[in-house]
mmCIF file of C-alpha atoms in Angstrom:
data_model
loop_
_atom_site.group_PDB
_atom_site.id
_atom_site.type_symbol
_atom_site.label_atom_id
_atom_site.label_comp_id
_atom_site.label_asym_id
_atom_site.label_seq_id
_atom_site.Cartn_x
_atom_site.Cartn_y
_atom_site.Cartn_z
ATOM 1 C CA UNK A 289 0.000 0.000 0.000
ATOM 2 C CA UNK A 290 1.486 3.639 -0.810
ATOM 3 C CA UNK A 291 1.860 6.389 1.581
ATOM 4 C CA UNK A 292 -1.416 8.533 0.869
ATOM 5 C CA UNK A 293 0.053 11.584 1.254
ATOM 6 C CA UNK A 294 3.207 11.022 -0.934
ATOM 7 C CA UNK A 295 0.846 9.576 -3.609
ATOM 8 C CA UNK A 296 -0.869 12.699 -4.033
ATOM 9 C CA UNK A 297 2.371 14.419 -3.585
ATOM 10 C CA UNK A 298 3.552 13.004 -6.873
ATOM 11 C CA UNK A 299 0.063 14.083 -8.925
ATOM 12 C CA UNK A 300 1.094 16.262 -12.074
ATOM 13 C CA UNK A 301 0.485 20.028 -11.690
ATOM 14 C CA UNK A 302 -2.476 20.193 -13.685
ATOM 15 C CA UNK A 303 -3.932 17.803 -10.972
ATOM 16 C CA UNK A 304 -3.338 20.468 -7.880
ATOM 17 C CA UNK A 305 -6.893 20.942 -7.396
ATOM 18 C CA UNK A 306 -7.963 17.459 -7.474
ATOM 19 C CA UNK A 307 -5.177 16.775 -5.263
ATOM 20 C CA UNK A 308 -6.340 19.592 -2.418
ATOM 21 C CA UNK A 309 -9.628 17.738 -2.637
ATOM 22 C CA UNK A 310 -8.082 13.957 -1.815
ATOM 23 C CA UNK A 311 -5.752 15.881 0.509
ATOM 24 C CA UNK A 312 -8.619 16.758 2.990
ATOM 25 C CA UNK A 313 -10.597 13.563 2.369
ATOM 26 C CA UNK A 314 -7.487 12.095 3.254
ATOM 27 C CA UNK A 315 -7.129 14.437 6.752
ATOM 28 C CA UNK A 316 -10.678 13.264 7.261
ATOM 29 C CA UNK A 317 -9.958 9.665 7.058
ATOM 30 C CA UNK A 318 -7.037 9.657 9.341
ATOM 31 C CA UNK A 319 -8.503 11.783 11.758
ATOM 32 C CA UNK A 320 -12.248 10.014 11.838
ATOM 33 C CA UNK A 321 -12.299 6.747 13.935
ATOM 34 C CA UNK A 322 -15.460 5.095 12.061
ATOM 35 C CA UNK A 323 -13.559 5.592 8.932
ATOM 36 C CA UNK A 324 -11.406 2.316 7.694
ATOM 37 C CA UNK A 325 -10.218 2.742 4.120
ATOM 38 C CA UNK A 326 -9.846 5.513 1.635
ATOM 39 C CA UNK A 327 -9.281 4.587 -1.873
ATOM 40 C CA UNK A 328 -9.202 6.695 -4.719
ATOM 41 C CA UNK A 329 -10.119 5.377 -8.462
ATOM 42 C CA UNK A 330 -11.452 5.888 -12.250
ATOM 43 C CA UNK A 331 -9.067 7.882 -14.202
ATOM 44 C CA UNK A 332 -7.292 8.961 -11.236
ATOM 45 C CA UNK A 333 -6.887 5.784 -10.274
ATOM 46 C CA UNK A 334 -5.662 4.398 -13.494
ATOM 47 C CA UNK A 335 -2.997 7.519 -14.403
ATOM 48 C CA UNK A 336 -5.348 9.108 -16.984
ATOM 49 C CA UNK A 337 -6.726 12.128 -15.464
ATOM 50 C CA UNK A 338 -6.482 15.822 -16.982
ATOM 51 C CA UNK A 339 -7.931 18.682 -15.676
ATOM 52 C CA UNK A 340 -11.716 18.268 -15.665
ATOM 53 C CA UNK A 341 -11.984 14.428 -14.349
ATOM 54 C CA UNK A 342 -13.436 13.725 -11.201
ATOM 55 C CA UNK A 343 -12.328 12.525 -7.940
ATOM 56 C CA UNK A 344 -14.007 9.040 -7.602
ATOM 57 C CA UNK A 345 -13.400 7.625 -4.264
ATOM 58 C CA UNK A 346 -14.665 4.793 -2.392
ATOM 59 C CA UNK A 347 -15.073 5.447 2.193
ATOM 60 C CA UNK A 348 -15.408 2.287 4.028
ATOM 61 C CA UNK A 349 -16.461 2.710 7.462
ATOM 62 C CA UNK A 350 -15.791 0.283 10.302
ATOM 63 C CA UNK A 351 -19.522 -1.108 10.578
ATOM 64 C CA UNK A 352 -21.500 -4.256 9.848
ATOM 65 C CA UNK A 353 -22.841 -4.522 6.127
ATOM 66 C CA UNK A 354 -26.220 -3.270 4.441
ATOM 67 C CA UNK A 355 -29.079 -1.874 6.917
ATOM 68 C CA UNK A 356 -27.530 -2.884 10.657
ATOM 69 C CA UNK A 357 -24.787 -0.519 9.514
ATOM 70 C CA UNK A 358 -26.782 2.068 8.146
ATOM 71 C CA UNK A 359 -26.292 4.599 10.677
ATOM 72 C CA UNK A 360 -22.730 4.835 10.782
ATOM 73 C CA UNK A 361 -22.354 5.247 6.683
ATOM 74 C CA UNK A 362 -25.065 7.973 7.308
ATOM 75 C CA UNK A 363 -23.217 10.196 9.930
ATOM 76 C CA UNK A 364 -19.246 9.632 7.881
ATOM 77 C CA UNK A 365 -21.123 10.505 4.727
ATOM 78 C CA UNK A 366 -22.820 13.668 6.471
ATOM 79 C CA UNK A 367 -19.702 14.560 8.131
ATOM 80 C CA UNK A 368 -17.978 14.706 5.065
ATOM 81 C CA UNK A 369 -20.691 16.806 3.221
ATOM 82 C CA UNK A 370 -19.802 19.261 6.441
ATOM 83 C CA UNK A 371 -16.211 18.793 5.518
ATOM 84 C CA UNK A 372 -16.769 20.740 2.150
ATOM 85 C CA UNK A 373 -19.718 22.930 3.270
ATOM 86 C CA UNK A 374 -17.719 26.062 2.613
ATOM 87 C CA UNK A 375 -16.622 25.136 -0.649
ATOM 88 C CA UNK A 376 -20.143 23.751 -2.027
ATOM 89 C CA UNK A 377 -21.977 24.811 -5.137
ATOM 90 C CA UNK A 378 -24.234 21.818 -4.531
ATOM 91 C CA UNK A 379 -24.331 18.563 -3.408
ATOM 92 C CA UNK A 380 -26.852 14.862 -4.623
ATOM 93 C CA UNK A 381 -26.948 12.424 -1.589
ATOM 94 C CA UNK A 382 -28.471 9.245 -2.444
ATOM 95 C CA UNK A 383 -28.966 6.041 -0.974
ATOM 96 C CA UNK A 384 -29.300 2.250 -2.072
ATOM 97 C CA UNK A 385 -30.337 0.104 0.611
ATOM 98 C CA UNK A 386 -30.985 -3.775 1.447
ATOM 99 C CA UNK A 387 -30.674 -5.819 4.293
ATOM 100 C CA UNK A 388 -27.622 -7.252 2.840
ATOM 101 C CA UNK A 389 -26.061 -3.761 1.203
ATOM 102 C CA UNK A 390 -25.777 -0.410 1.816
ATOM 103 C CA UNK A 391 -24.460 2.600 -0.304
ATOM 104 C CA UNK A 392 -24.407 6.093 0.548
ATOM 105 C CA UNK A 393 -23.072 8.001 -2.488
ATOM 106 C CA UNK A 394 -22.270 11.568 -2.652
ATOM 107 C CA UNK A 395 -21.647 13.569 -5.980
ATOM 108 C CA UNK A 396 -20.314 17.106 -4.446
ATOM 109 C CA UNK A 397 -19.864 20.543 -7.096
ATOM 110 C CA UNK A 398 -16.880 22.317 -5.531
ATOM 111 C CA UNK A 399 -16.588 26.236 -5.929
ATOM 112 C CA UNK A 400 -12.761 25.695 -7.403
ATOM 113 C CA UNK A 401 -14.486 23.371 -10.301
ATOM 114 C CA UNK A 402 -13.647 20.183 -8.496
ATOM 115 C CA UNK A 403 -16.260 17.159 -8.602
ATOM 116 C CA UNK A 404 -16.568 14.671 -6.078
ATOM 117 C CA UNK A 405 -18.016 11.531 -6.839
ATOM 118 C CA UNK A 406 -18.066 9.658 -3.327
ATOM 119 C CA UNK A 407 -19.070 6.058 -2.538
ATOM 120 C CA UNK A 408 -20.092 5.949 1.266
ATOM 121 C CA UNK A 409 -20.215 2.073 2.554
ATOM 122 C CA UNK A 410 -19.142 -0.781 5.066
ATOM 123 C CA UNK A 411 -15.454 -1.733 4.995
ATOM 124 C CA UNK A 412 -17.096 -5.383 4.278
ATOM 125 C CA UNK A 413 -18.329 -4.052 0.924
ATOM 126 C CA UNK A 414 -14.802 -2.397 -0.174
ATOM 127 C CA UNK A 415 -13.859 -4.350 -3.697
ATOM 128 C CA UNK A 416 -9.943 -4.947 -3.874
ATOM 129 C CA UNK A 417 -7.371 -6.251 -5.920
ATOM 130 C CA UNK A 418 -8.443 -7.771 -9.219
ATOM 131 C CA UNK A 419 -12.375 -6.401 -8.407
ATOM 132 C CA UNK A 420 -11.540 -3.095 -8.359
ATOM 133 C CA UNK A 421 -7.508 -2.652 -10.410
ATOM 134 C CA UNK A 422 -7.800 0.507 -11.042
ATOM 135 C CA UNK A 423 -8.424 2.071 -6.908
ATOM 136 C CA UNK A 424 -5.200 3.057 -5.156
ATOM 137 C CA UNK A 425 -5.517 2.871 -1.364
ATOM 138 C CA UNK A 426 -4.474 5.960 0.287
ATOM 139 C CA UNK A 427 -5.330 4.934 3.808
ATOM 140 C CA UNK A 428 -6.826 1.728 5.682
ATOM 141 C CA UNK A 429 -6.606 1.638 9.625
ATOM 142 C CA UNK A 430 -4.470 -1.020 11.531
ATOM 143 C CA UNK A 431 -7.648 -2.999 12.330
ATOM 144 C CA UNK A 432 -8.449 -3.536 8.973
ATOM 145 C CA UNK A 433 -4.814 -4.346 7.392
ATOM 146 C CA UNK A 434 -5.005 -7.345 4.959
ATOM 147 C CA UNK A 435 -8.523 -7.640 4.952
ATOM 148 C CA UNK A 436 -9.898 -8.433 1.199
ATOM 149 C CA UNK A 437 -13.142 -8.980 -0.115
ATOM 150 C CA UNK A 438 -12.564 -12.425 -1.802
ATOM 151 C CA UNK A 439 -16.516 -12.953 -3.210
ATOM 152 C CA UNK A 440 -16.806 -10.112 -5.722
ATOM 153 C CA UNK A 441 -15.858 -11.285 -9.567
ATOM 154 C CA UNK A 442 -12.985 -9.477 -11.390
ATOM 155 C CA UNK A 443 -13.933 -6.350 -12.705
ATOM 156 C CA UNK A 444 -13.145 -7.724 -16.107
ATOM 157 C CA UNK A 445 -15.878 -10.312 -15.324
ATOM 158 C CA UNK A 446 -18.316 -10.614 -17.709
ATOM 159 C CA UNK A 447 -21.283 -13.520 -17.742
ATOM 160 C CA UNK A 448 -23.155 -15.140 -20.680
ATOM 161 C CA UNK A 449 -25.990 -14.244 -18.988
ATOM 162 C CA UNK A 450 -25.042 -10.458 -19.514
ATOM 163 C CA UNK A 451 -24.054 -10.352 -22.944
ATOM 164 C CA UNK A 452 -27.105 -12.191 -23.918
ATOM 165 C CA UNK A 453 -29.137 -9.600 -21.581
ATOM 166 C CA UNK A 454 -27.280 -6.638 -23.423
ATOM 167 C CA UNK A 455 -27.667 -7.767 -27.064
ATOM 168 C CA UNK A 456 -32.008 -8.442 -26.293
ATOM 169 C CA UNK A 457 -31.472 -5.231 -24.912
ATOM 170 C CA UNK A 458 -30.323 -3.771 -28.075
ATOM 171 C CA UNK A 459 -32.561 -5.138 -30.335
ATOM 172 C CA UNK A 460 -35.439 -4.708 -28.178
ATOM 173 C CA UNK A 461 -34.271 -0.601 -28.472
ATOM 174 C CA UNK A 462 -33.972 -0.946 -32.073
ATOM 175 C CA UNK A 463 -37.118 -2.737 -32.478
ATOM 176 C CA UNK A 464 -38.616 0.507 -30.828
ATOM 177 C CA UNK A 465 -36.957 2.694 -32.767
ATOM 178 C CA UNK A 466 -38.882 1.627 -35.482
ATOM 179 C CA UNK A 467 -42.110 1.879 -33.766
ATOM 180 C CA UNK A 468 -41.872 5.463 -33.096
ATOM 181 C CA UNK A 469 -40.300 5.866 -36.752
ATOM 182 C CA UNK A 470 -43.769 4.982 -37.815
ATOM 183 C CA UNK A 471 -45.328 7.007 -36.057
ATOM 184 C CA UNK A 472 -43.823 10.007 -36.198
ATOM 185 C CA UNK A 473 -42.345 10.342 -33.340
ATOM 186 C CA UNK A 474 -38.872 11.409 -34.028
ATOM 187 C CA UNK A 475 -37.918 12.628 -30.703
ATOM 188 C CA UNK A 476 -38.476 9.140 -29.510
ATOM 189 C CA UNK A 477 -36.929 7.057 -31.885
ATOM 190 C CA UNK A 478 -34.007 8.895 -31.365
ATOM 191 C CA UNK A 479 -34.117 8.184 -27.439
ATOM 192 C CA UNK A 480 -34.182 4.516 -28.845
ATOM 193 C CA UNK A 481 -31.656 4.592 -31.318
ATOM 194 C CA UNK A 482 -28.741 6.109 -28.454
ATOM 195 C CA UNK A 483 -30.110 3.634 -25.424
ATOM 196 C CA UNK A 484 -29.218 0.369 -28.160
ATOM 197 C CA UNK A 485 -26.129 2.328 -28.804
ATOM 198 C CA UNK A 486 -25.566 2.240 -25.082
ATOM 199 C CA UNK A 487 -25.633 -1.804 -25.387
ATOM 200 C CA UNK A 488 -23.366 -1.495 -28.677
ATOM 201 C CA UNK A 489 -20.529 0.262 -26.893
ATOM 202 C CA UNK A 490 -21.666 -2.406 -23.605
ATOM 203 C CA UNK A 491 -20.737 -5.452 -25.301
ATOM 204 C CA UNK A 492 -18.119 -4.126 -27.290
ATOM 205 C CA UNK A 493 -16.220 -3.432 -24.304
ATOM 206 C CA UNK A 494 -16.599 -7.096 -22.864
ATOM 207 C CA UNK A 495 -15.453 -8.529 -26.629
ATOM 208 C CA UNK A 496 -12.053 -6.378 -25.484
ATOM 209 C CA UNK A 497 -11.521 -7.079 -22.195
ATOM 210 C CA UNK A 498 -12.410 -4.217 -20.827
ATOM 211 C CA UNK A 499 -12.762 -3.065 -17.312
ATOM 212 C CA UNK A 500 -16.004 -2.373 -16.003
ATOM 213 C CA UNK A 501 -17.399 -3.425 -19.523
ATOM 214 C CA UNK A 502 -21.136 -2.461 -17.861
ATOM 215 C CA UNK A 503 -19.930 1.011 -18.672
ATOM 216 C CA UNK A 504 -19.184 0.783 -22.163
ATOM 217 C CA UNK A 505 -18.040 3.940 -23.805
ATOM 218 C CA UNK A 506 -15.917 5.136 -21.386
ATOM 219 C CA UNK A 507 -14.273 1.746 -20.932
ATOM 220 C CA UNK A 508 -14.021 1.058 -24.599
ATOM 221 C CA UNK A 509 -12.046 4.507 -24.595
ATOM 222 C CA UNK A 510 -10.040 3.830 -21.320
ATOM 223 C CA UNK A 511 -8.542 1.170 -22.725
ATOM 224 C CA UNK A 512 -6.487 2.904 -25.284
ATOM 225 C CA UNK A 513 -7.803 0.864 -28.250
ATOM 226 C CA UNK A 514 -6.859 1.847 -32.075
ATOM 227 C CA UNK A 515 -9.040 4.576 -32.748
ATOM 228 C CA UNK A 516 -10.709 2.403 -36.111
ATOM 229 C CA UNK A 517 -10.993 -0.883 -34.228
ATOM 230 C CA UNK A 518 -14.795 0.235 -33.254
ATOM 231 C CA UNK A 519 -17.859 -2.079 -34.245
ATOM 232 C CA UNK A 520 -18.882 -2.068 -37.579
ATOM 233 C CA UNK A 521 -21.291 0.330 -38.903
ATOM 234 C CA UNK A 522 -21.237 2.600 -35.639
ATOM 235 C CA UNK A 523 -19.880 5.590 -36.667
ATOM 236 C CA UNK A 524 -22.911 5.494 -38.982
ATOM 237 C CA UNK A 525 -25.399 5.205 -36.173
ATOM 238 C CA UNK A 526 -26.194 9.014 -35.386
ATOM 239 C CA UNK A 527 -28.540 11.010 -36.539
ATOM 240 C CA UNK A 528 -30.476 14.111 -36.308
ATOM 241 C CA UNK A 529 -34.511 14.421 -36.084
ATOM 242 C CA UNK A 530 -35.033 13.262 -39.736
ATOM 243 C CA UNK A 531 -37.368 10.430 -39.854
ATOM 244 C CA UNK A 532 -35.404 8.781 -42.762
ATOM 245 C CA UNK A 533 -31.849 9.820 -41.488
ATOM 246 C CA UNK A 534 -33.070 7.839 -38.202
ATOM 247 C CA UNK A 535 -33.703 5.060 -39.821
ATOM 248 C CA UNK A 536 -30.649 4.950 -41.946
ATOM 249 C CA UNK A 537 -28.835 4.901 -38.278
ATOM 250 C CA UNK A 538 -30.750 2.620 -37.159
ATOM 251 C CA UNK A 539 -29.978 -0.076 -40.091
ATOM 252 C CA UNK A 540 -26.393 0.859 -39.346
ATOM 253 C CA UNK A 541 -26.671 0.597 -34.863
ATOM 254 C CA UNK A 542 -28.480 -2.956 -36.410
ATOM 255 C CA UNK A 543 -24.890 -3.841 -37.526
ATOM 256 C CA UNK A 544 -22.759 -2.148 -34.874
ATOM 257 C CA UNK A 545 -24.730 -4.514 -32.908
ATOM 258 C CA UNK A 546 -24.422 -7.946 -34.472
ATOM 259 C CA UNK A 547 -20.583 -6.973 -34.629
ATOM 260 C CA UNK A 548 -20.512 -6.033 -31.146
ATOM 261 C CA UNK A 549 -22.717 -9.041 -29.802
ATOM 262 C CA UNK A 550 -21.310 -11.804 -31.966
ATOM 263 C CA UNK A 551 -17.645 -11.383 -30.674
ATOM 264 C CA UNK A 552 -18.456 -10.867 -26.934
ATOM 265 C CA UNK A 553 -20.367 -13.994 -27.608
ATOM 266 C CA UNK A 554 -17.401 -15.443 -28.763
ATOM 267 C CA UNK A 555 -15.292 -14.258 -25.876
ATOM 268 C CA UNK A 556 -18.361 -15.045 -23.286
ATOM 269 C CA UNK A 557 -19.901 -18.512 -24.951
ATOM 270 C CA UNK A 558 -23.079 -16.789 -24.783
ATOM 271 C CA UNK A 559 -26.350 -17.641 -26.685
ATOM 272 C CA UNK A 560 -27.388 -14.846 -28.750
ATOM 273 C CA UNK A 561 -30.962 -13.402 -29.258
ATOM 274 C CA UNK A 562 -31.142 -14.348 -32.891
ATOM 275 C CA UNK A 563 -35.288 -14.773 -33.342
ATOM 276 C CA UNK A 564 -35.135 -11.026 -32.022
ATOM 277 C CA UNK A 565 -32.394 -10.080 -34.410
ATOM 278 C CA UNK A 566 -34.026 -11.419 -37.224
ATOM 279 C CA UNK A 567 -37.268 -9.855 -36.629
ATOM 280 C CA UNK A 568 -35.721 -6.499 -35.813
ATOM 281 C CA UNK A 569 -33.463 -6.259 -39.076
ATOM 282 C CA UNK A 570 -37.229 -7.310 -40.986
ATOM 283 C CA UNK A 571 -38.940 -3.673 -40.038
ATOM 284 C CA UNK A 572 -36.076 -1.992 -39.679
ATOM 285 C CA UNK A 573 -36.143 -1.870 -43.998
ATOM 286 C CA UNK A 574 -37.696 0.861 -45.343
ATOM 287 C CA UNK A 575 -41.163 0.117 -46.562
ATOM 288 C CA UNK A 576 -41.493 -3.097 -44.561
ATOM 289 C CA UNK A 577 -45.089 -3.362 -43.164
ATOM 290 C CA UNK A 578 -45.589 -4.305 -39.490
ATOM 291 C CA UNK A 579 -47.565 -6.518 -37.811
#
């Protein structure tokens, strides 16, 4: 584990502000008791931050998991939003709760232009090592030293079960597409058309390996891939509010996705959705009548 302090020491200049930011959440980690861990990740994480990228962080507090330790994750998580109240445009505090799982997450709009993007949650739930490769601890207390969480999958994990999920997904947005194409309603499609995009840029991550592939775009681009290796027929896929430029995407997202789900399929072994497929490529033609 690095020193916290001389990791943010060595941040490049353009980084000062984002390393003020990590320097006080770091001060507030030492000097909290209920506070076990502070890990910092995302593009900071990884090396690849510039100027405008957030700080992503993950707080584990020294509680029992999901709702017994609820109360504890709520007073850190307020305690830091009193930590920055001087410096706050704004702040979104939201909560996911289950018996079993608790997150407290806290985006944060600092005057100096800094964004926080805070994860609030038991030490129990903190993902390490090949779960989470891209979070640098920059503090854990002595009682928690060597403590891993060995059930959560590598972040590079993807199932069968998701790529298949992502592809229906996709066709299922492109068979809507072509529902609101027909009637008119371009605003719509076009809603349609970026959503299976979303799935495009999903599975295309998982066929490369990608980190967090859930996220897609910003995975496919964190991984520093040859700017033309990109599914086929995707650069194609945009459009404007023309009925019959949205439908000319559409055709094309139709074969961004069959590239994109037919090599994570390969990587995966996953059964594809082809009845969908079919029937979605069948309306997606131009004067094709609909059932």
């Amino acid at each position: 584990m690095p020193d916290g302090r001389s990791w943010i020491a060595m941040l490049p200049a353009q980084l000062s502000r984002q390393g003020g930011a990590l320097t006080r959440l770091l001060g507030f980690a030492e000097s909290t008791p209920a506070v076990s861990s502070l890990s910092v990740g995302c593009s900071l994480g990884r090396s690849a931050a510039d100027e405008y990228s957030d700080v992503d962080a993950a707080v584990g507090v020294e509680c029992p998991r999901g709702a017994a330790g609820a109360g504890r994750v709520r007073e850190v998580e307020s305690a830091l939003v009193d930590l920055f109240r001087d410096d706050l445009v704004d702040a979104l505090r939201e909560e996911s709760l289950t018996d079993a799982f608790l997150t407290r997450r806290l985006f944060a709009q600092l005057r100096d232009g800094v964004q926080l993007d805070l994860a609030i949650i038991a030490e129990g739930e903190v993902r390490r090592g090949d779960a989470a490769p891209d979070f640098v601890p920059l503090h854990r207390s002595g009682s928690q030293n060597g403590k891993d969480v060995k059930d959560s999958p590598a972040a590079t994990s993807v199932s069968a079960e998701q790529v298949t999920t992502w592809a229906f997904r996709g066709w299922r947005a492109l068979l809507d597409v072509d529902k609101h194409l027909r009637r008119g309603s371009a605003w719509e499609a076009h809603h349609r058309l970026h959503e299976a995009r979303e799935q495009v840029w999903a599975l295309w991550a998982a066929a490369r390996g990608a980190t967090y592939p859930q996220h897609g775009l910003s995975q496919v681009l964190d991984l520093g891939l040859d700017p033309t290796d990109l599914p086929r027929g995707v650069d194609a896929s945009v459009a404007g509010l023309g009925l019959d430029d949205l439908r000319t995407a559409a055709l094309a997202c139709a074969d961004a996705l069959d590239d994109a789900s037919r090599q994570a399929a390969a990587r995966c072994s996953a059964t594809l959705p082809a009845g969908l497929a079919a029937w979605a490529r069948r309306f997606l033609v131009p004067g094709s009548e609909r059932p």
